């Protein structure tokens, strides 16, 4: 399983765009990249998933460069309720066996 | 998170006691995954079960830990003779099909059981 590296913490203000980058230098050809959000005392919640280039859904965008050695989660116009830990997960054959990294604690301030 | 039910939400056990953690997957889901999360750390895979079968238990400690997913009823993670180091949050996730890229399946997590060993 590819090892992932994320910033430990980030601060932002309401209404700003937040970009969280995850490094995964050892990503394998068939690996996917998934991002999860976790609030205190709750289980992780799926945000977005991609393989290459750009993926967008109603809550976020995921940018993956051609070499796929990193990925960036983009959260547009964050609010206080986006304060959470964000995990980048790189996985291939068995996503359920993947281990989440230490995550990035995002704090959104008023 | 709605749909995957874990109970109890909080569990306190004395050293040497047994802890039983329950996970009821979402309706129709037959694949269950258990994870452990220590404070300030990410989730670590423990075991993957599919109705009545253990598919992968490579992340589970060899001693004192066991898991089952019977034909009827919830999945159970059992920890015997608990020690202080077992204190953690235990999460389960469930999916309709095997959670891998070939099925493009999403897994849903429960709210976890916080085990405290005193």
mmCIF file of C-alpha atoms in Angstrom:
data_model
loop_
_atom_site.group_PDB
_atom_site.id
_atom_site.type_symbol
_atom_site.label_atom_id
_atom_site.label_comp_id
_atom_site.label_asym_id
_atom_site.label_seq_id
_atom_site.Cartn_x
_atom_site.Cartn_y
_atom_site.Cartn_z
ATOM 1 C CA UNK A 1 0.000 0.000 0.000
ATOM 2 C CA UNK A 2 1.320 3.420 -0.932
ATOM 3 C CA UNK A 3 2.345 5.636 1.974
ATOM 4 C CA UNK A 4 0.672 9.024 2.079
ATOM 5 C CA UNK A 5 1.936 12.280 3.531
ATOM 6 C CA UNK A 6 -0.317 15.198 4.395
ATOM 7 C CA UNK A 7 0.152 18.403 6.370
ATOM 8 C CA UNK A 8 -0.763 17.846 9.987
ATOM 9 C CA UNK A 9 -2.964 20.918 10.210
ATOM 10 C CA UNK A 10 -4.306 23.864 8.252
ATOM 11 C CA UNK A 11 -6.222 26.973 9.208
ATOM 12 C CA UNK A 12 -8.651 28.882 7.029
ATOM 13 C CA UNK A 13 -11.442 31.414 7.251
ATOM 14 C CA UNK A 14 -15.053 31.135 6.276
ATOM 15 C CA UNK A 15 -15.684 31.681 2.600
ATOM 16 C CA UNK A 16 -12.148 30.862 1.493
ATOM 17 C CA UNK A 17 -11.098 28.053 -0.795
ATOM 18 C CA UNK A 18 -8.986 25.412 0.897
ATOM 19 C CA UNK A 19 -6.545 23.121 -0.870
ATOM 20 C CA UNK A 20 -5.094 20.126 0.952
ATOM 21 C CA UNK A 21 -2.314 18.255 -0.805
ATOM 22 C CA UNK A 22 -1.418 14.637 -0.248
ATOM 23 C CA UNK A 23 1.875 13.125 -1.404
ATOM 24 C CA UNK A 24 1.933 9.498 -2.485
ATOM 25 C CA UNK A 25 5.208 8.953 -4.306
ATOM 26 C CA UNK A 26 4.868 5.174 -4.370
ATOM 27 C CA UNK A 27 1.397 5.039 -5.864
ATOM 28 C CA UNK A 28 0.907 1.981 -8.053
ATOM 29 C CA UNK A 29 -0.478 2.030 -11.556
ATOM 30 C CA UNK A 30 -3.859 0.660 -10.534
ATOM 31 C CA UNK A 31 -4.273 2.588 -7.281
ATOM 32 C CA UNK A 32 -7.143 5.004 -6.708
ATOM 33 C CA UNK A 33 -7.142 8.072 -4.492
ATOM 34 C CA UNK A 34 -9.969 8.706 -2.075
ATOM 35 C CA UNK A 35 -10.534 11.464 0.438
ATOM 36 C CA UNK A 36 -12.521 11.140 3.640
ATOM 37 C CA UNK A 37 -13.759 13.627 6.196
ATOM 38 C CA UNK A 38 -14.020 12.799 9.877
ATOM 39 C CA UNK A 39 -15.688 14.834 12.587
ATOM 40 C CA UNK A 40 -14.922 14.226 16.261
ATOM 41 C CA UNK A 41 -16.645 11.133 17.631
ATOM 42 C CA UNK A 42 -17.846 10.064 14.194
ATOM 43 C CA UNK A 43 -16.747 7.656 11.510
ATOM 44 C CA UNK A 44 -15.116 8.799 8.261
ATOM 45 C CA UNK A 45 -17.351 10.058 5.510
ATOM 46 C CA UNK A 46 -16.549 9.704 1.812
ATOM 47 C CA UNK A 47 -15.853 12.996 0.028
ATOM 48 C CA UNK A 48 -14.425 12.254 -3.390
ATOM 49 C CA UNK A 49 -12.431 9.703 -5.356
ATOM 50 C CA UNK A 50 -10.339 9.806 -8.505
ATOM 51 C CA UNK A 51 -7.702 8.113 -10.607
ATOM 52 C CA UNK A 52 -6.253 10.913 -12.723
ATOM 53 C CA UNK A 53 -6.808 14.499 -13.874
ATOM 54 C CA UNK A 54 -9.734 16.228 -12.213
ATOM 55 C CA UNK A 55 -12.863 15.033 -10.511
ATOM 56 C CA UNK A 56 -15.597 17.292 -9.208
ATOM 57 C CA UNK A 57 -18.735 16.640 -7.211
ATOM 58 C CA UNK A 58 -21.155 18.767 -5.268
ATOM 59 C CA UNK A 59 -18.843 19.246 -2.299
ATOM 60 C CA UNK A 60 -15.251 19.176 -3.568
ATOM 61 C CA UNK A 61 -12.794 18.846 -6.420
ATOM 62 C CA UNK A 62 -9.860 16.511 -6.670
ATOM 63 C CA UNK A 63 -6.843 17.408 -8.773
ATOM 64 C CA UNK A 64 -4.380 14.690 -9.748
ATOM 65 C CA UNK A 65 -1.317 15.584 -11.851
ATOM 66 C CA UNK A 66 -0.115 13.380 -14.661
ATOM 67 C CA UNK A 67 2.537 11.625 -12.569
ATOM 68 C CA UNK A 68 -0.086 10.881 -9.868
ATOM 69 C CA UNK A 69 2.509 11.265 -7.116
ATOM 70 C CA UNK A 70 0.286 13.746 -5.337
ATOM 71 C CA UNK A 71 -3.308 14.860 -5.217
ATOM 72 C CA UNK A 72 -5.056 17.982 -4.021
ATOM 73 C CA UNK A 73 -8.444 18.163 -2.394
ATOM 74 C CA UNK A 74 -10.097 21.507 -3.026
ATOM 75 C CA UNK A 75 -12.950 22.697 -0.836
ATOM 76 C CA UNK A 76 -14.657 25.807 -2.214
ATOM 77 C CA UNK A 77 -15.905 28.471 0.174
ATOM 78 C CA UNK A 78 -15.456 26.594 3.427
ATOM 79 C CA UNK A 79 -17.713 27.162 6.404
ATOM 80 C CA UNK A 80 -17.261 26.548 10.097
ATOM 81 C CA UNK A 81 -18.887 23.150 9.700
ATOM 82 C CA UNK A 82 -16.029 22.033 7.456
ATOM 83 C CA UNK A 83 -13.730 21.945 10.483
ATOM 84 C CA UNK A 84 -12.691 18.292 10.558
ATOM 85 C CA UNK A 85 -9.873 15.881 9.862
ATOM 86 C CA UNK A 86 -9.354 15.040 6.202
ATOM 87 C CA UNK A 87 -7.746 11.777 5.174
ATOM 88 C CA UNK A 88 -6.178 10.889 1.862
ATOM 89 C CA UNK A 89 -6.361 7.180 1.079
ATOM 90 C CA UNK A 90 -4.485 5.479 -1.746
ATOM 91 C CA UNK A 91 -5.685 1.992 -2.463
ATOM 92 C CA UNK A 92 -5.786 -0.685 -5.093
ATOM 93 C CA UNK A 93 -7.135 -4.162 -4.886
ATOM 94 C CA UNK A 94 -8.708 -4.057 -1.468
ATOM 95 C CA UNK A 95 -9.776 -0.648 -0.231
ATOM 96 C CA UNK A 96 -11.100 -2.132 2.956
ATOM 97 C CA UNK A 97 -7.637 -3.258 3.919
ATOM 98 C CA UNK A 98 -6.180 0.214 3.538
ATOM 99 C CA UNK A 99 -4.826 2.089 6.503
ATOM 100 C CA UNK A 100 -5.670 5.723 6.811
ATOM 101 C CA UNK A 101 -2.791 8.135 7.341
ATOM 102 C CA UNK A 102 -2.700 10.653 10.146
ATOM 103 C CA UNK A 103 -4.851 13.111 8.226
ATOM 104 C CA UNK A 104 -4.984 16.898 8.055
ATOM 105 C CA UNK A 105 -6.854 18.777 10.732
ATOM 106 C CA UNK A 106 -8.604 21.686 9.048
ATOM 107 C CA UNK A 107 -9.784 24.485 11.307
ATOM 108 C CA UNK A 108 -12.112 27.044 9.770
ATOM 109 C CA UNK A 109 -12.318 30.309 11.656
ATOM 110 C CA UNK A 110 -15.055 32.938 11.476
ATOM 111 C CA UNK B 1 -22.824 7.447 8.472
ATOM 112 C CA UNK B 2 -26.512 6.774 8.862
ATOM 113 C CA UNK B 3 -27.338 3.129 8.510
ATOM 114 C CA UNK B 4 -24.274 1.445 10.009
ATOM 115 C CA UNK B 5 -25.058 1.018 13.673
ATOM 116 C CA UNK B 6 -22.432 0.356 16.278
ATOM 117 C CA UNK B 7 -23.071 -0.293 19.922
ATOM 118 C CA UNK B 8 -22.318 0.511 22.504
ATOM 119 C CA UNK B 9 -21.011 3.994 21.669
ATOM 120 C CA UNK B 10 -18.919 4.008 24.808
ATOM 121 C CA UNK B 11 -17.622 1.011 26.707
ATOM 122 C CA UNK B 12 -15.592 0.971 29.882
ATOM 123 C CA UNK B 13 -13.852 -2.209 30.943
ATOM 124 C CA UNK B 14 -11.415 -3.074 33.694
ATOM 125 C CA UNK B 15 -8.154 -4.714 32.794
ATOM 126 C CA UNK B 16 -8.666 -8.430 32.268
ATOM 127 C CA UNK B 17 -12.341 -8.187 31.316
ATOM 128 C CA UNK B 18 -13.820 -8.951 27.932
ATOM 129 C CA UNK B 19 -15.116 -6.349 25.520
ATOM 130 C CA UNK B 20 -17.733 -7.086 22.865
ATOM 131 C CA UNK B 21 -18.314 -4.537 20.160
ATOM 132 C CA UNK B 22 -21.250 -4.861 17.802
ATOM 133 C CA UNK B 23 -21.705 -3.640 14.265
ATOM 134 C CA UNK B 24 -24.950 -3.863 12.325
ATOM 135 C CA UNK B 25 -24.221 -3.124 8.668
ATOM 136 C CA UNK B 26 -26.480 -1.192 6.379
ATOM 137 C CA UNK B 27 -29.425 -3.156 5.063
ATOM 138 C CA UNK B 28 -28.366 -5.412 2.243
ATOM 139 C CA UNK B 29 -24.648 -5.116 2.986
ATOM 140 C CA UNK B 30 -22.784 -8.353 3.467
ATOM 141 C CA UNK B 31 -19.221 -7.014 3.729
ATOM 142 C CA UNK B 32 -17.938 -5.640 7.030
ATOM 143 C CA UNK B 33 -14.589 -4.072 7.892
ATOM 144 C CA UNK B 34 -13.271 -3.260 11.367
ATOM 145 C CA UNK B 35 -10.762 -0.521 12.116
ATOM 146 C CA UNK B 36 -9.034 0.759 15.226
ATOM 147 C CA UNK B 37 -8.182 4.396 15.777
ATOM 148 C CA UNK B 38 -5.833 5.518 18.503
ATOM 149 C CA UNK B 39 -5.997 9.153 19.670
ATOM 150 C CA UNK B 40 -4.571 11.598 17.122
ATOM 151 C CA UNK B 41 -4.001 8.823 14.590
ATOM 152 C CA UNK B 42 -5.698 7.530 11.479
ATOM 153 C CA UNK B 43 -7.762 4.382 11.212
ATOM 154 C CA UNK B 44 -5.893 1.105 10.969
ATOM 155 C CA UNK B 45 -7.423 -1.908 9.279
ATOM 156 C CA UNK B 46 -8.064 -4.898 11.483
ATOM 157 C CA UNK B 47 -10.295 -7.431 9.768
ATOM 158 C CA UNK B 48 -12.569 -7.905 6.771
ATOM 159 C CA UNK B 49 -15.528 -10.253 6.979
ATOM 160 C CA UNK B 50 -18.198 -11.386 4.603
ATOM 161 C CA UNK B 51 -21.241 -13.170 5.989
ATOM 162 C CA UNK B 52 -19.980 -16.116 8.075
ATOM 163 C CA UNK B 53 -16.464 -15.839 6.665
ATOM 164 C CA UNK B 54 -13.299 -14.044 7.672
ATOM 165 C CA UNK B 55 -11.740 -12.838 4.436
ATOM 166 C CA UNK B 56 -8.701 -10.998 5.764
ATOM 167 C CA UNK B 57 -7.598 -10.667 9.376
ATOM 168 C CA UNK B 58 -4.070 -9.546 8.694
ATOM 169 C CA UNK B 59 -4.500 -6.356 10.726
ATOM 170 C CA UNK B 60 -5.793 -8.009 13.843
ATOM 171 C CA UNK B 61 -3.527 -8.925 16.769
ATOM 172 C CA UNK B 62 -2.954 -12.661 16.925
ATOM 173 C CA UNK B 63 -3.965 -12.969 20.561
ATOM 174 C CA UNK B 64 -7.047 -11.860 22.483
ATOM 175 C CA UNK B 65 -8.840 -10.437 19.430
ATOM 176 C CA UNK B 66 -11.453 -12.227 17.375
ATOM 177 C CA UNK B 67 -14.221 -11.253 15.004
ATOM 178 C CA UNK B 68 -17.291 -12.899 13.567
ATOM 179 C CA UNK B 69 -20.141 -12.047 11.240
ATOM 180 C CA UNK B 70 -22.845 -14.678 11.652
ATOM 181 C CA UNK B 71 -25.557 -15.426 9.159
ATOM 182 C CA UNK B 72 -28.030 -13.665 11.403
ATOM 183 C CA UNK B 73 -27.237 -10.709 13.608
ATOM 184 C CA UNK B 74 -24.483 -8.133 13.847
ATOM 185 C CA UNK B 75 -20.778 -8.524 13.399
ATOM 186 C CA UNK B 76 -18.957 -8.854 16.695
ATOM 187 C CA UNK B 77 -15.428 -7.768 17.536
ATOM 188 C CA UNK B 78 -14.362 -9.474 20.724
ATOM 189 C CA UNK B 79 -11.396 -8.505 22.842
ATOM 190 C CA UNK B 80 -10.509 -10.829 25.662
ATOM 191 C CA UNK B 81 -8.525 -9.870 28.745
ATOM 192 C CA UNK B 82 -8.367 -6.234 27.773
ATOM 193 C CA UNK B 83 -5.310 -4.124 28.580
ATOM 194 C CA UNK B 84 -4.896 -0.357 28.747
ATOM 195 C CA UNK B 85 -3.357 -0.341 25.284
ATOM 196 C CA UNK B 86 -6.650 -1.557 23.846
ATOM 197 C CA UNK B 87 -8.246 1.794 24.680
ATOM 198 C CA UNK B 88 -9.213 3.275 21.334
ATOM 199 C CA UNK B 89 -12.104 4.005 19.030
ATOM 200 C CA UNK B 90 -13.223 1.010 17.007
ATOM 201 C CA UNK B 91 -15.035 1.651 13.755
ATOM 202 C CA UNK B 92 -16.772 -0.673 11.408
ATOM 203 C CA UNK B 93 -17.711 -0.061 7.809
ATOM 204 C CA UNK B 94 -19.993 -1.992 5.525
ATOM 205 C CA UNK B 95 -20.405 -2.278 1.786
ATOM 206 C CA UNK B 96 -22.816 -3.956 -0.592
ATOM 207 C CA UNK B 97 -20.040 -5.570 -2.612
ATOM 208 C CA UNK B 98 -16.360 -6.050 -1.870
ATOM 209 C CA UNK B 99 -14.806 -2.655 -1.351
ATOM 210 C CA UNK B 100 -12.332 -2.552 -4.175
ATOM 211 C CA UNK B 101 -11.898 -0.604 -7.363
ATOM 212 C CA UNK B 102 -13.218 -3.367 -9.571
ATOM 213 C CA UNK B 103 -16.675 -2.933 -8.085
ATOM 214 C CA UNK B 104 -16.492 0.832 -7.618
ATOM 215 C CA UNK B 105 -18.203 0.358 -4.314
ATOM 216 C CA UNK B 106 -18.334 2.811 -1.469
ATOM 217 C CA UNK B 107 -18.153 1.732 2.144
ATOM 218 C CA UNK B 108 -20.119 3.453 4.877
ATOM 219 C CA UNK B 109 -18.781 3.880 8.380
ATOM 220 C CA UNK B 110 -20.521 3.681 11.716
ATOM 221 C CA UNK B 111 -20.002 6.190 14.500
ATOM 222 C CA UNK B 112 -17.643 3.945 16.373
ATOM 223 C CA UNK B 113 -17.331 2.446 19.823
ATOM 224 C CA UNK B 114 -14.982 4.148 22.212
ATOM 225 C CA UNK B 115 -13.398 1.588 24.467
ATOM 226 C CA UNK B 116 -11.743 2.744 27.657
ATOM 227 C CA UNK B 117 -9.810 0.264 29.729
ATOM 228 C CA UNK B 118 -9.290 1.304 33.332
#
